[in-house]
Amino acid sequence: MADFDAIVVGSGCAGPVAAYELAKAGRSVLVVERGNYCGAKNVSGGRLYTHALRAVFPDFAESAPLERRVTRERISLLAPDAATTLEASDALMSDERYESYTVLRARLDPWLAGQAEQAGAEYVNGIAVESLIMADGRVSGVRAGGDEISADVVLLCDGVNSLLTPQAVGATVPRPDQVAVGIKQVIELPAQVISDRALCAPGDGLAWLFVGAATGGRVGGGFLYTNVDSISIGLVATASDLAESPVPIYQLLEEFNQHPGVAAMIAGGKVVEHSGHLVAEAGYDAMPPLVGDGVLLAGESALMCINAGYTVRGMDLAIAAGQQAGRSAAAALEAGDTSAAGLGGYRTALEDSFVLQDMKTLRRFPHFMESTPRMFGQYPKLARDAMRSLFLVDGTPIRPMRKQLLPLAKQVGVWNLVKDLNKGMRAL
Ligand SMILES: Cc1cc2nc3c(=O)[nH]c(=O)nc-3n(C[C@H](O)[C@H](O)[C@H](O)COP(=O)(O)OP(=O)(O)OC[C@H]3O[C@@H](n4cnc5c(N)ncnc54)[C@H](O)[C@@H]3O)c2cc1C
C-alpha cells in the first residue's frame, strides 16, 4: 500500500487547490513545497481574475488576502519620451462575474495553502522533490530530502521551470523563445496617495500594461498594479530576445521606473521587494501531455499561461486546472484506476472549461508578438507622433490632419500596418 493516496508537488496556485479537492474527497494527500513557506519563491505581476477562485471557494472574499479590486485599466504605448494611453473604467469591472483583484503572492499563497491544510492536506515545506519514483513504467512516488515517499497518484504543480515533467510525461524543457523573464519590484506608498494617483476610490485599483520603451523596444512589456499600500511594477521580456539586448533587464526596469509616463505614479515610494521569475509564453501548441500513468500536470508545469499583451493570466488558469486535477485524481482513486486512461477525465474537463479553450483561442498570439517587432519599437513612436500632430500647437498654421497623419503611416509603410493589423486580429 502506498504512503499516501496522492502527492502534490508545489504549492503555488494550482497545488493547494488540487490538494484541497483531494482532501475534501477524503483522500490522504501530502504537499511538498520547496519554499520555506508557501509564496516564498513565487512571483506574479499581480492581477487575479477571481472567477476561478470563486468556483473553488465561494466565500473567498471573506478571508482571502486581496489587495484592490481593479476598476481601471490602462494600456500605454511607450516611446522613450512619451506615452500614448488607452484607459477604461466600467461599472461591470465591479460585477462579481468579471471581478479581478491585485494580489501579492507572499500573502495569497499561504492563504491557499491554509485552505488545503484545513481540509486535511499534510504539508512539508523547505524540501524540493528531486525526482520521481518510477515502477513498471508509471509514476509511483517522489524522492525528496533523501527519502522515498510513495503515492497512487502524483500531481505536478511545480510551475514553469519544472524539472520533473520530462521524467513524468517526456516533456521537453521550454526553449528560450518559449519563456519570458519577469522582474518585479514592490514599492510602498501610503494607501491614499495610491488612490489619488490612480484616480481610484479607496479599495479600488488600477491595472496598467505598457508596450514599447518599457522593454527597450524588445519583445515583452511592462506592468504596474496598485495594491493596498504598495505598487507592483515590473517587466516581462522574452528570454531569447532579451539575451540579445545590450541592456540587462534590471537596468531596463530602472529606466522604465524613470519614464515620464510612469515616474509620477511611484514618486516618493520605497522599494521593499525585488523578485524575478520565468513566465511560460509558448502557448497551447507547446503544452506537454497533461496526464501520464500515475501522474497529472496542472498550471505552469504544463505551460498554462496566457500573455496576450493587454493582460497576463496564469493564476486563474492554474487555480481552475488545480481544481480539475484534484477532482479527476480523486475520481480515479475512487475507481481504483490511476493509469493515464483512468486519469483521462482531467483533459476532457479542461477542454470543456475556459482553460484549454482560452489557450487555444490565443494560440497564435506568442508567434504574433515574436514576429512583429514593430509593435515594440516603431508603433509606440508612430502613436506619439500622431498625438503630437494633434495636440502640439505653437502658433504656426496647422495642416489638415490627413496631411499630417499620412506621412507618419508611410514611415512604417502602409502595407506593413495593414499586414500587422490583420495578423494581430487573427491572433486575438
Ligand atoms: C513577472 C510575472 C508577472 C505575472 N503576472 C501575472 C498576473 O498579473 N496575473 C496572472 O494571473 N498571472 C501572472 N503571472 C503568471 C502566474 O504567476 C503563474 O502563471 C502562476 O503562478 C502559475 O501557478 P502554478 O501554481 O502553476 O505555479 P507557481 O505559482 O510557480 O507555483 C509552483 C510552486 O512549486 C514549487 N516547486 C517548484 N519545483 C518544486 C520541487 N521540485 N519540489 C517542491 N516544490 C517545487 C515552487 O516553489 C512554487 O511554490 C505572472 C508571472 C510573472 C513571473
PDB file of C-alpha atoms in Angstrom, residues 5-281:
ATOM      1  CA  ASP A   5      -3.243   8.390  -1.940  1.00  0.00           C
ATOM      2  CA  ALA A   6      -1.774  11.466  -3.623  1.00  0.00           C
ATOM      3  CA  ILE A   7       1.325  13.647  -3.524  1.00  0.00           C
ATOM      4  CA  VAL A   8       1.146  17.212  -4.813  1.00  0.00           C
ATOM      5  CA  VAL A   9       4.473  18.777  -5.820  1.00  0.00           C
ATOM      6  CA  GLY A  10       4.455  22.565  -5.390  1.00  0.00           C
ATOM      7  CA  SER A  11       2.158  24.916  -3.534  1.00  0.00           C
ATOM      8  CA  GLY A  12       1.742  27.992  -5.715  1.00  0.00           C
ATOM      9  CA  CYS A  13      -1.733  28.432  -7.223  1.00  0.00           C
ATOM     10  CA  ALA A  14      -2.505  25.011  -8.728  1.00  0.00           C
ATOM     11  CA  GLY A  15      -1.035  22.804  -5.988  1.00  0.00           C
ATOM     12  CA  PRO A  16      -3.017  23.872  -2.919  1.00  0.00           C
ATOM     13  CA  VAL A  17      -6.289  23.837  -4.851  1.00  0.00           C
ATOM     14  CA  ALA A  18      -5.615  20.301  -6.128  1.00  0.00           C
ATOM     15  CA  ALA A  19      -4.704  19.231  -2.565  1.00  0.00           C
ATOM     16  CA  TYR A  20      -7.852  20.899  -1.194  1.00  0.00           C
ATOM     17  CA  GLU A  21     -10.054  18.971  -3.639  1.00  0.00           C
ATOM     18  CA  LEU A  22      -8.365  15.660  -2.817  1.00  0.00           C
ATOM     19  CA  ALA A  23      -8.544  16.215   0.942  1.00  0.00           C
ATOM     20  CA  LYS A  24     -12.187  17.282   0.652  1.00  0.00           C
ATOM     21  CA  ALA A  25     -12.857  13.984  -1.133  1.00  0.00           C
ATOM     22  CA  GLY A  26     -11.437  12.166   1.901  1.00  0.00           C
ATOM     23  CA  ARG A  27      -8.090  11.256   0.317  1.00  0.00           C
ATOM     24  CA  SER A  28      -4.750  11.281   2.136  1.00  0.00           C
ATOM     25  CA  VAL A  29      -2.624  13.905   0.405  1.00  0.00           C
ATOM     26  CA  LEU A  30       0.883  15.212   1.004  1.00  0.00           C
ATOM     27  CA  VAL A  31       2.017  18.549  -0.447  1.00  0.00           C
ATOM     28  CA  VAL A  32       5.775  19.014  -0.883  1.00  0.00           C
ATOM     29  CA  GLU A  33       6.818  22.664  -1.354  1.00  0.00           C
ATOM     30  CA  ARG A  34      10.456  23.634  -1.768  1.00  0.00           C
ATOM     31  CA  GLY A  35       9.972  27.149  -0.381  1.00  0.00           C
ATOM     32  CA  ASN A  36      10.493  27.522   3.366  1.00  0.00           C
ATOM     33  CA  TYR A  37       6.967  28.900   3.411  1.00  0.00           C
ATOM     34  CA  CYS A  38       4.375  28.960   0.650  1.00  0.00           C
ATOM     35  CA  GLY A  39       4.810  32.005  -1.569  1.00  0.00           C
ATOM     36  CA  ALA A  40       8.480  32.414  -0.622  1.00  0.00           C
ATOM     37  CA  LYS A  41       9.608  31.752  -4.189  1.00  0.00           C
ATOM     38  CA  ASN A  42       6.616  32.837  -6.206  1.00  0.00           C
ATOM     39  CA  VAL A  43       6.061  35.870  -8.371  1.00  0.00           C
ATOM     40  CA  SER A  44       3.208  37.300 -10.347  1.00  0.00           C
ATOM     41  CA  GLY A  45       2.644  40.788 -11.624  1.00  0.00           C
ATOM     42  CA  GLY A  46      -0.333  40.731  -9.520  1.00  0.00           C
ATOM     43  CA  ARG A  47      -3.827  40.612 -11.014  1.00  0.00           C
ATOM     44  CA  LEU A  48      -6.021  37.632 -10.290  1.00  0.00           C
ATOM     45  CA  TYR A  49      -9.313  37.151 -12.127  1.00  0.00           C
ATOM     46  CA  THR A  50     -11.361  35.752  -9.280  1.00  0.00           C
ATOM     47  CA  HIS A  51     -13.921  33.665 -11.207  1.00  0.00           C
ATOM     48  CA  ALA A  52     -11.695  30.590 -10.778  1.00  0.00           C
ATOM     49  CA  LEU A  53     -11.175  31.216  -7.062  1.00  0.00           C
ATOM     50  CA  ARG A  54     -14.926  31.613  -6.555  1.00  0.00           C
ATOM     51  CA  ALA A  55     -15.554  28.247  -8.218  1.00  0.00           C
ATOM     52  CA  VAL A  56     -13.409  26.578  -5.524  1.00  0.00           C
ATOM     53  CA  PHE A  57     -14.025  28.827  -2.509  1.00  0.00           C
ATOM     54  CA  PRO A  58     -17.383  30.602  -2.929  1.00  0.00           C
ATOM     55  CA  ASP A  59     -16.737  32.654   0.244  1.00  0.00           C
ATOM     56  CA  PHE A  60     -13.172  33.623  -0.652  1.00  0.00           C
ATOM     57  CA  ALA A  61     -13.854  37.353  -0.335  1.00  0.00           C
ATOM     58  CA  GLU A  62     -14.339  36.989   3.435  1.00  0.00           C
ATOM     59  CA  SER A  63     -10.771  35.897   4.135  1.00  0.00           C
ATOM     60  CA  ALA A  64      -8.581  35.864   1.009  1.00  0.00           C
ATOM     61  CA  PRO A  65      -5.770  38.458   1.142  1.00  0.00           C
ATOM     62  CA  LEU A  66      -6.922  40.504  -1.841  1.00  0.00           C
ATOM     63  CA  GLU A  67      -5.380  43.929  -2.358  1.00  0.00           C
ATOM     64  CA  ARG A  68      -7.549  46.190  -4.548  1.00  0.00           C
ATOM     65  CA  ARG A  69     -10.395  45.428  -6.912  1.00  0.00           C
ATOM     66  CA  VAL A  70      -9.324  46.513 -10.403  1.00  0.00           C
ATOM     67  CA  THR A  71     -11.777  49.113 -11.661  1.00  0.00           C
ATOM     68  CA  ARG A  72      -9.475  50.975 -14.010  1.00  0.00           C
ATOM     69  CA  GLU A  73      -7.476  49.547 -16.921  1.00  0.00           C
ATOM     70  CA  ARG A  74      -4.751  51.326 -18.835  1.00  0.00           C
ATOM     71  CA  ILE A  75      -2.639  50.269 -21.776  1.00  0.00           C
ATOM     72  CA  SER A  76       0.193  52.540 -22.869  1.00  0.00           C
ATOM     73  CA  LEU A  77       2.341  52.532 -25.949  1.00  0.00           C
ATOM     74  CA  LEU A  78       5.626  53.902 -24.629  1.00  0.00           C
ATOM     75  CA  ALA A  79       8.044  55.821 -26.815  1.00  0.00           C
ATOM     76  CA  PRO A  80      11.246  56.769 -24.989  1.00  0.00           C
ATOM     77  CA  ASP A  81       9.878  60.249 -24.257  1.00  0.00           C
ATOM     78  CA  ALA A  82       6.106  59.869 -24.467  1.00  0.00           C
ATOM     79  CA  ALA A  83       3.162  57.653 -23.614  1.00  0.00           C
ATOM     80  CA  THR A  84       0.002  57.131 -25.654  1.00  0.00           C
ATOM     81  CA  THR A  85      -2.573  55.656 -23.323  1.00  0.00           C
ATOM     82  CA  LEU A  86      -5.918  53.964 -23.685  1.00  0.00           C
ATOM     83  CA  GLU A  87      -7.916  53.902 -20.465  1.00  0.00           C
ATOM     84  CA  ALA A  88     -11.094  52.096 -19.494  1.00  0.00           C
ATOM     85  CA  SER A  89     -13.250  52.176 -16.408  1.00  0.00           C
ATOM     86  CA  ASP A  90     -16.523  50.333 -16.389  1.00  0.00           C
ATOM     87  CA  ALA A  91     -19.158  49.507 -13.765  1.00  0.00           C
ATOM     88  CA  LEU A  92     -19.018  45.897 -14.986  1.00  0.00           C
ATOM     89  CA  MET A  93     -15.465  45.597 -13.664  1.00  0.00           C
ATOM     90  CA  SER A  94     -17.071  45.530 -10.205  1.00  0.00           C
ATOM     91  CA  ASP A  95     -19.592  42.872 -11.195  1.00  0.00           C
ATOM     92  CA  GLU A  96     -18.648  39.614  -9.477  1.00  0.00           C
ATOM     93  CA  ARG A  97     -18.652  37.718 -12.784  1.00  0.00           C
ATOM     94  CA  TYR A  98     -15.786  39.811 -14.134  1.00  0.00           C
ATOM     95  CA  GLU A  99     -14.016  40.919 -10.985  1.00  0.00           C
ATOM     96  CA  SER A 100     -10.259  40.915 -10.732  1.00  0.00           C
ATOM     97  CA  TYR A 101      -8.113  41.869  -7.760  1.00  0.00           C
ATOM     98  CA  THR A 102      -4.486  42.748  -7.342  1.00  0.00           C
ATOM     99  CA  VAL A 103      -2.683  40.239  -5.120  1.00  0.00           C
ATOM    100  CA  LEU A 104       0.718  39.717  -3.531  1.00  0.00           C
ATOM    101  CA  ARG A 105       1.871  36.112  -3.678  1.00  0.00           C
ATOM    102  CA  ALA A 106       3.619  36.266  -0.309  1.00  0.00           C
ATOM    103  CA  ARG A 107       0.115  36.664   1.149  1.00  0.00           C
ATOM    104  CA  LEU A 108      -2.059  34.773  -1.341  1.00  0.00           C
ATOM    105  CA  ASP A 109      -0.055  31.543  -1.416  1.00  0.00           C
ATOM    106  CA  PRO A 110      -0.069  30.954   2.376  1.00  0.00           C
ATOM    107  CA  TRP A 111      -3.823  31.581   2.352  1.00  0.00           C
ATOM    108  CA  LEU A 112      -4.359  28.997  -0.405  1.00  0.00           C
ATOM    109  CA  ALA A 113      -2.135  26.512   1.446  1.00  0.00           C
ATOM    110  CA  GLY A 114      -4.141  27.194   4.617  1.00  0.00           C
ATOM    111  CA  GLN A 115      -7.352  26.186   2.839  1.00  0.00           C
ATOM    112  CA  ALA A 116      -5.772  22.872   1.797  1.00  0.00           C
ATOM    113  CA  GLU A 117      -4.420  22.230   5.296  1.00  0.00           C
ATOM    114  CA  GLN A 118      -7.756  22.975   6.926  1.00  0.00           C
ATOM    115  CA  ALA A 119      -9.357  20.452   4.581  1.00  0.00           C
ATOM    116  CA  GLY A 120      -6.838  17.829   5.781  1.00  0.00           C
ATOM    117  CA  ALA A 121      -3.830  18.018   3.428  1.00  0.00           C
ATOM    118  CA  GLU A 122      -0.416  17.446   5.029  1.00  0.00           C
ATOM    119  CA  TYR A 123       2.370  19.889   4.215  1.00  0.00           C
ATOM    120  CA  VAL A 124       6.146  19.580   4.070  1.00  0.00           C
ATOM    121  CA  ASN A 125       7.922  22.871   3.385  1.00  0.00           C
ATOM    122  CA  GLY A 126      11.560  23.618   2.636  1.00  0.00           C
ATOM    123  CA  ILE A 127      12.233  20.399   0.695  1.00  0.00           C
ATOM    124  CA  ALA A 128      12.367  20.069  -3.093  1.00  0.00           C
ATOM    125  CA  VAL A 129      11.247  16.947  -4.905  1.00  0.00           C
ATOM    126  CA  GLU A 130      14.405  15.802  -6.699  1.00  0.00           C
ATOM    127  CA  SER A 131      12.950  13.088  -8.911  1.00  0.00           C
ATOM    128  CA  LEU A 132      10.001  10.778  -9.396  1.00  0.00           C
ATOM    129  CA  ILE A 133       9.922   7.111  -8.439  1.00  0.00           C
ATOM    130  CA  MET A 134       9.021   5.030 -11.475  1.00  0.00           C
ATOM    131  CA  ALA A 135       7.724   1.473 -11.126  1.00  0.00           C
ATOM    132  CA  ASP A 136       6.629  -0.645 -14.097  1.00  0.00           C
ATOM    133  CA  GLY A 137       6.719   2.429 -16.338  1.00  0.00           C
ATOM    134  CA  ARG A 138       4.437   4.502 -14.125  1.00  0.00           C
ATOM    135  CA  VAL A 139       4.971   7.247 -11.576  1.00  0.00           C
ATOM    136  CA  SER A 140       4.585   5.806  -8.103  1.00  0.00           C
ATOM    137  CA  GLY A 141       6.011   8.440  -5.765  1.00  0.00           C
ATOM    138  CA  VAL A 142       8.688  11.076  -5.218  1.00  0.00           C
ATOM    139  CA  ARG A 143      12.241  11.359  -3.926  1.00  0.00           C
ATOM    140  CA  ALA A 144      12.697  14.345  -1.646  1.00  0.00           C
ATOM    141  CA  GLY A 145      15.193  15.206   1.075  1.00  0.00           C
ATOM    142  CA  GLY A 146      16.814  11.761   0.825  1.00  0.00           C
ATOM    143  CA  ASP A 147      13.501   9.931   1.357  1.00  0.00           C
ATOM    144  CA  GLU A 148      11.238   7.997  -0.968  1.00  0.00           C
ATOM    145  CA  ILE A 149       7.512   8.543  -0.490  1.00  0.00           C
ATOM    146  CA  SER A 150       5.015   6.522  -2.495  1.00  0.00           C
ATOM    147  CA  ALA A 151       1.549   7.503  -3.714  1.00  0.00           C
ATOM    148  CA  ASP A 152      -1.090   6.158  -6.085  1.00  0.00           C
ATOM    149  CA  VAL A 153      -1.047   9.416  -7.989  1.00  0.00           C
ATOM    150  CA  VAL A 154       1.378  12.371  -8.160  1.00  0.00           C
ATOM    151  CA  LEU A 155       0.212  15.837  -9.193  1.00  0.00           C
ATOM    152  CA  LEU A 156       2.928  18.047 -10.648  1.00  0.00           C
ATOM    153  CA  CYS A 157       2.065  21.640  -9.793  1.00  0.00           C
ATOM    154  CA  ASP A 158       5.689  22.766  -9.682  1.00  0.00           C
ATOM    155  CA  GLY A 159       5.436  25.706 -12.045  1.00  0.00           C
ATOM    156  CA  VAL A 160       7.109  26.848 -15.226  1.00  0.00           C
ATOM    157  CA  ASN A 161      10.588  25.610 -14.523  1.00  0.00           C
ATOM    158  CA  SER A 162       9.544  22.022 -13.785  1.00  0.00           C
ATOM    159  CA  LEU A 163      12.438  19.617 -13.605  1.00  0.00           C
ATOM    160  CA  LEU A 164      10.026  16.705 -13.182  1.00  0.00           C
ATOM    161  CA  THR A 165       7.761  16.860 -16.252  1.00  0.00           C
ATOM    162  CA  PRO A 166      10.449  15.430 -18.612  1.00  0.00           C
ATOM    163  CA  GLN A 167      10.631  12.312 -16.435  1.00  0.00           C
ATOM    164  CA  ALA A 168       6.855  12.178 -15.906  1.00  0.00           C
ATOM    165  CA  VAL A 169       5.480  12.636 -19.413  1.00  0.00           C
ATOM    166  CA  GLY A 170       8.520  13.150 -21.649  1.00  0.00           C
ATOM    167  CA  ALA A 171       8.021  16.932 -21.758  1.00  0.00           C
ATOM    168  CA  THR A 172      10.871  18.941 -23.233  1.00  0.00           C
ATOM    169  CA  VAL A 173      12.331  21.867 -21.307  1.00  0.00           C
ATOM    170  CA  PRO A 174      10.899  25.076 -22.870  1.00  0.00           C
ATOM    171  CA  ARG A 175      13.234  26.857 -25.295  1.00  0.00           C
ATOM    172  CA  PRO A 176      14.376  30.441 -24.548  1.00  0.00           C
ATOM    173  CA  ASP A 177      11.861  31.761 -27.099  1.00  0.00           C
ATOM    174  CA  GLN A 178       9.069  29.938 -25.237  1.00  0.00           C
ATOM    175  CA  VAL A 179       9.613  31.594 -21.861  1.00  0.00           C
ATOM    176  CA  ALA A 180       9.869  35.164 -20.690  1.00  0.00           C
ATOM    177  CA  VAL A 181      11.886  36.588 -17.863  1.00  0.00           C
ATOM    178  CA  GLY A 182       9.778  38.506 -15.355  1.00  0.00           C
ATOM    179  CA  ILE A 183      11.280  41.030 -12.968  1.00  0.00           C
ATOM    180  CA  LYS A 184       9.312  42.929 -10.369  1.00  0.00           C
ATOM    181  CA  GLN A 185       9.568  45.465  -7.565  1.00  0.00           C
ATOM    182  CA  VAL A 186       7.065  46.213  -4.830  1.00  0.00           C
ATOM    183  CA  ILE A 187       7.136  49.902  -3.940  1.00  0.00           C
ATOM    184  CA  GLU A 188       5.496  51.054  -0.718  1.00  0.00           C
ATOM    185  CA  LEU A 189       3.362  54.196  -0.659  1.00  0.00           C
ATOM    186  CA  PRO A 190       0.505  55.390   1.560  1.00  0.00           C
ATOM    187  CA  ALA A 191      -2.863  53.947   0.511  1.00  0.00           C
ATOM    188  CA  GLN A 192      -4.440  57.366  -0.043  1.00  0.00           C
ATOM    189  CA  VAL A 193      -1.560  58.525  -2.251  1.00  0.00           C
ATOM    190  CA  ILE A 194      -2.035  55.447  -4.418  1.00  0.00           C
ATOM    191  CA  SER A 195      -5.801  56.007  -4.686  1.00  0.00           C
ATOM    192  CA  ASP A 196      -5.257  59.645  -5.644  1.00  0.00           C
ATOM    193  CA  ARG A 197      -2.612  58.895  -8.249  1.00  0.00           C
ATOM    194  CA  ALA A 198      -4.563  56.021  -9.759  1.00  0.00           C
ATOM    195  CA  LEU A 199      -7.789  58.072  -9.722  1.00  0.00           C
ATOM    196  CA  CYS A 200      -9.469  55.255  -7.818  1.00  0.00           C
ATOM    197  CA  ALA A 201     -11.813  55.122  -4.848  1.00  0.00           C
ATOM    198  CA  PRO A 202     -10.358  53.536  -1.693  1.00  0.00           C
ATOM    199  CA  GLY A 203     -10.292  49.762  -2.155  1.00  0.00           C
ATOM    200  CA  ASP A 204     -10.343  50.103  -5.939  1.00  0.00           C
ATOM    201  CA  GLY A 205      -7.248  49.872  -8.082  1.00  0.00           C
ATOM    202  CA  LEU A 206      -5.527  50.186 -11.407  1.00  0.00           C
ATOM    203  CA  ALA A 207      -4.026  47.615 -13.782  1.00  0.00           C
ATOM    204  CA  TRP A 208      -1.642  49.225 -16.257  1.00  0.00           C
ATOM    205  CA  LEU A 209       0.257  47.473 -19.028  1.00  0.00           C
ATOM    206  CA  PHE A 210       2.948  49.003 -21.240  1.00  0.00           C
ATOM    207  CA  VAL A 211       4.350  48.130 -24.642  1.00  0.00           C
ATOM    208  CA  GLY A 212       7.422  49.617 -26.296  1.00  0.00           C
ATOM    209  CA  ALA A 213      10.144  51.531 -24.489  1.00  0.00           C
ATOM    210  CA  ALA A 214       9.308  49.662 -21.246  1.00  0.00           C
ATOM    211  CA  THR A 215      11.436  46.803 -22.558  1.00  0.00           C
ATOM    212  CA  GLY A 216      13.762  48.997 -24.606  1.00  0.00           C
ATOM    213  CA  GLY A 217      11.814  48.049 -27.739  1.00  0.00           C
ATOM    214  CA  ARG A 218      12.343  44.332 -27.096  1.00  0.00           C
ATOM    215  CA  VAL A 219       9.557  41.716 -27.241  1.00  0.00           C
ATOM    216  CA  GLY A 220       7.642  41.985 -23.975  1.00  0.00           C
ATOM    217  CA  GLY A 221       6.037  44.644 -21.845  1.00  0.00           C
ATOM    218  CA  GLY A 222       5.774  46.426 -18.544  1.00  0.00           C
ATOM    219  CA  PHE A 223       3.145  46.213 -15.833  1.00  0.00           C
ATOM    220  CA  LEU A 224       2.004  48.300 -12.889  1.00  0.00           C
ATOM    221  CA  TYR A 225      -0.629  47.173 -10.393  1.00  0.00           C
ATOM    222  CA  THR A 226      -1.827  49.085  -7.359  1.00  0.00           C
ATOM    223  CA  ASN A 227      -2.022  47.149  -4.083  1.00  0.00           C
ATOM    224  CA  VAL A 228      -3.480  48.481  -0.813  1.00  0.00           C
ATOM    225  CA  ASP A 229      -0.328  50.337   0.243  1.00  0.00           C
ATOM    226  CA  SER A 230       2.177  49.401  -2.412  1.00  0.00           C
ATOM    227  CA  ILE A 231       2.620  49.316  -6.164  1.00  0.00           C
ATOM    228  CA  SER A 232       3.826  46.249  -8.064  1.00  0.00           C
ATOM    229  CA  ILE A 233       5.866  47.299 -11.071  1.00  0.00           C
ATOM    230  CA  GLY A 234       7.890  45.194 -13.451  1.00  0.00           C
ATOM    231  CA  LEU A 235       8.762  43.851 -16.863  1.00  0.00           C
ATOM    232  CA  VAL A 236       8.206  40.617 -18.738  1.00  0.00           C
ATOM    233  CA  ALA A 237      10.533  40.067 -21.717  1.00  0.00           C
ATOM    234  CA  THR A 238      11.015  37.040 -23.973  1.00  0.00           C
ATOM    235  CA  ALA A 239      14.211  35.289 -22.861  1.00  0.00           C
ATOM    236  CA  SER A 240      15.711  34.660 -26.319  1.00  0.00           C
ATOM    237  CA  ASP A 241      15.175  38.271 -27.423  1.00  0.00           C
ATOM    238  CA  LEU A 242      16.381  39.669 -24.120  1.00  0.00           C
ATOM    239  CA  ALA A 243      19.604  37.679 -24.454  1.00  0.00           C
ATOM    240  CA  GLU A 244      20.481  39.911 -27.416  1.00  0.00           C
ATOM    241  CA  SER A 245      19.754  43.132 -25.563  1.00  0.00           C
ATOM    242  CA  PRO A 246      22.835  45.220 -24.731  1.00  0.00           C
ATOM    243  CA  VAL A 247      20.913  46.468 -21.675  1.00  0.00           C
ATOM    244  CA  PRO A 248      20.301  43.980 -18.835  1.00  0.00           C
ATOM    245  CA  ILE A 249      16.732  43.625 -17.604  1.00  0.00           C
ATOM    246  CA  TYR A 250      17.349  45.188 -14.183  1.00  0.00           C
ATOM    247  CA  GLN A 251      18.626  48.323 -15.943  1.00  0.00           C
ATOM    248  CA  LEU A 252      15.598  48.296 -18.258  1.00  0.00           C
ATOM    249  CA  LEU A 253      13.433  48.266 -15.119  1.00  0.00           C
ATOM    250  CA  GLU A 254      15.364  51.239 -13.682  1.00  0.00           C
ATOM    251  CA  GLU A 255      14.808  53.146 -16.927  1.00  0.00           C
ATOM    252  CA  PHE A 256      11.135  52.140 -17.007  1.00  0.00           C
ATOM    253  CA  ASN A 257      10.663  53.429 -13.446  1.00  0.00           C
ATOM    254  CA  GLN A 258      12.092  56.781 -14.538  1.00  0.00           C
ATOM    255  CA  HIS A 259       9.998  57.086 -17.684  1.00  0.00           C
ATOM    256  CA  PRO A 260       7.935  60.299 -17.519  1.00  0.00           C
ATOM    257  CA  GLY A 261       4.777  58.260 -18.111  1.00  0.00           C
ATOM    258  CA  VAL A 262       5.483  56.122 -15.061  1.00  0.00           C
ATOM    259  CA  ALA A 263       7.678  58.025 -12.614  1.00  0.00           C
ATOM    260  CA  ALA A 264       4.874  60.164 -11.165  1.00  0.00           C
ATOM    261  CA  MET A 265       2.982  57.032 -10.056  1.00  0.00           C
ATOM    262  CA  ILE A 266       5.812  55.746  -7.881  1.00  0.00           C
ATOM    263  CA  ALA A 267       7.444  59.045  -6.856  1.00  0.00           C
ATOM    264  CA  GLY A 268       8.462  59.061  -3.175  1.00  0.00           C
ATOM    265  CA  GLY A 269       7.878  55.321  -2.795  1.00  0.00           C
ATOM    266  CA  LYS A 270      10.210  52.878  -1.074  1.00  0.00           C
ATOM    267  CA  VAL A 271      11.270  49.657  -2.793  1.00  0.00           C
ATOM    268  CA  VAL A 272      10.545  46.857  -0.314  1.00  0.00           C
ATOM    269  CA  GLU A 273      10.814  43.796  -2.537  1.00  0.00           C
ATOM    270  CA  HIS A 274      12.693  42.662  -5.664  1.00  0.00           C
ATOM    271  CA  SER A 275      11.909  39.393  -7.398  1.00  0.00           C
ATOM    272  CA  GLY A 276      12.370  37.569 -10.667  1.00  0.00           C
ATOM    273  CA  HIS A 277      10.774  34.515 -12.242  1.00  0.00           C
ATOM    274  CA  LEU A 278      10.188  32.848 -15.595  1.00  0.00           C
ATOM    275  CA  VAL A 279       6.786  33.036 -17.295  1.00  0.00           C
ATOM    276  CA  ALA A 280       5.508  30.452 -19.786  1.00  0.00           C
ATOM    277  CA  GLU A 281       4.857  32.081 -23.155  1.00  0.00           C
TER     278      GLU A 281
END
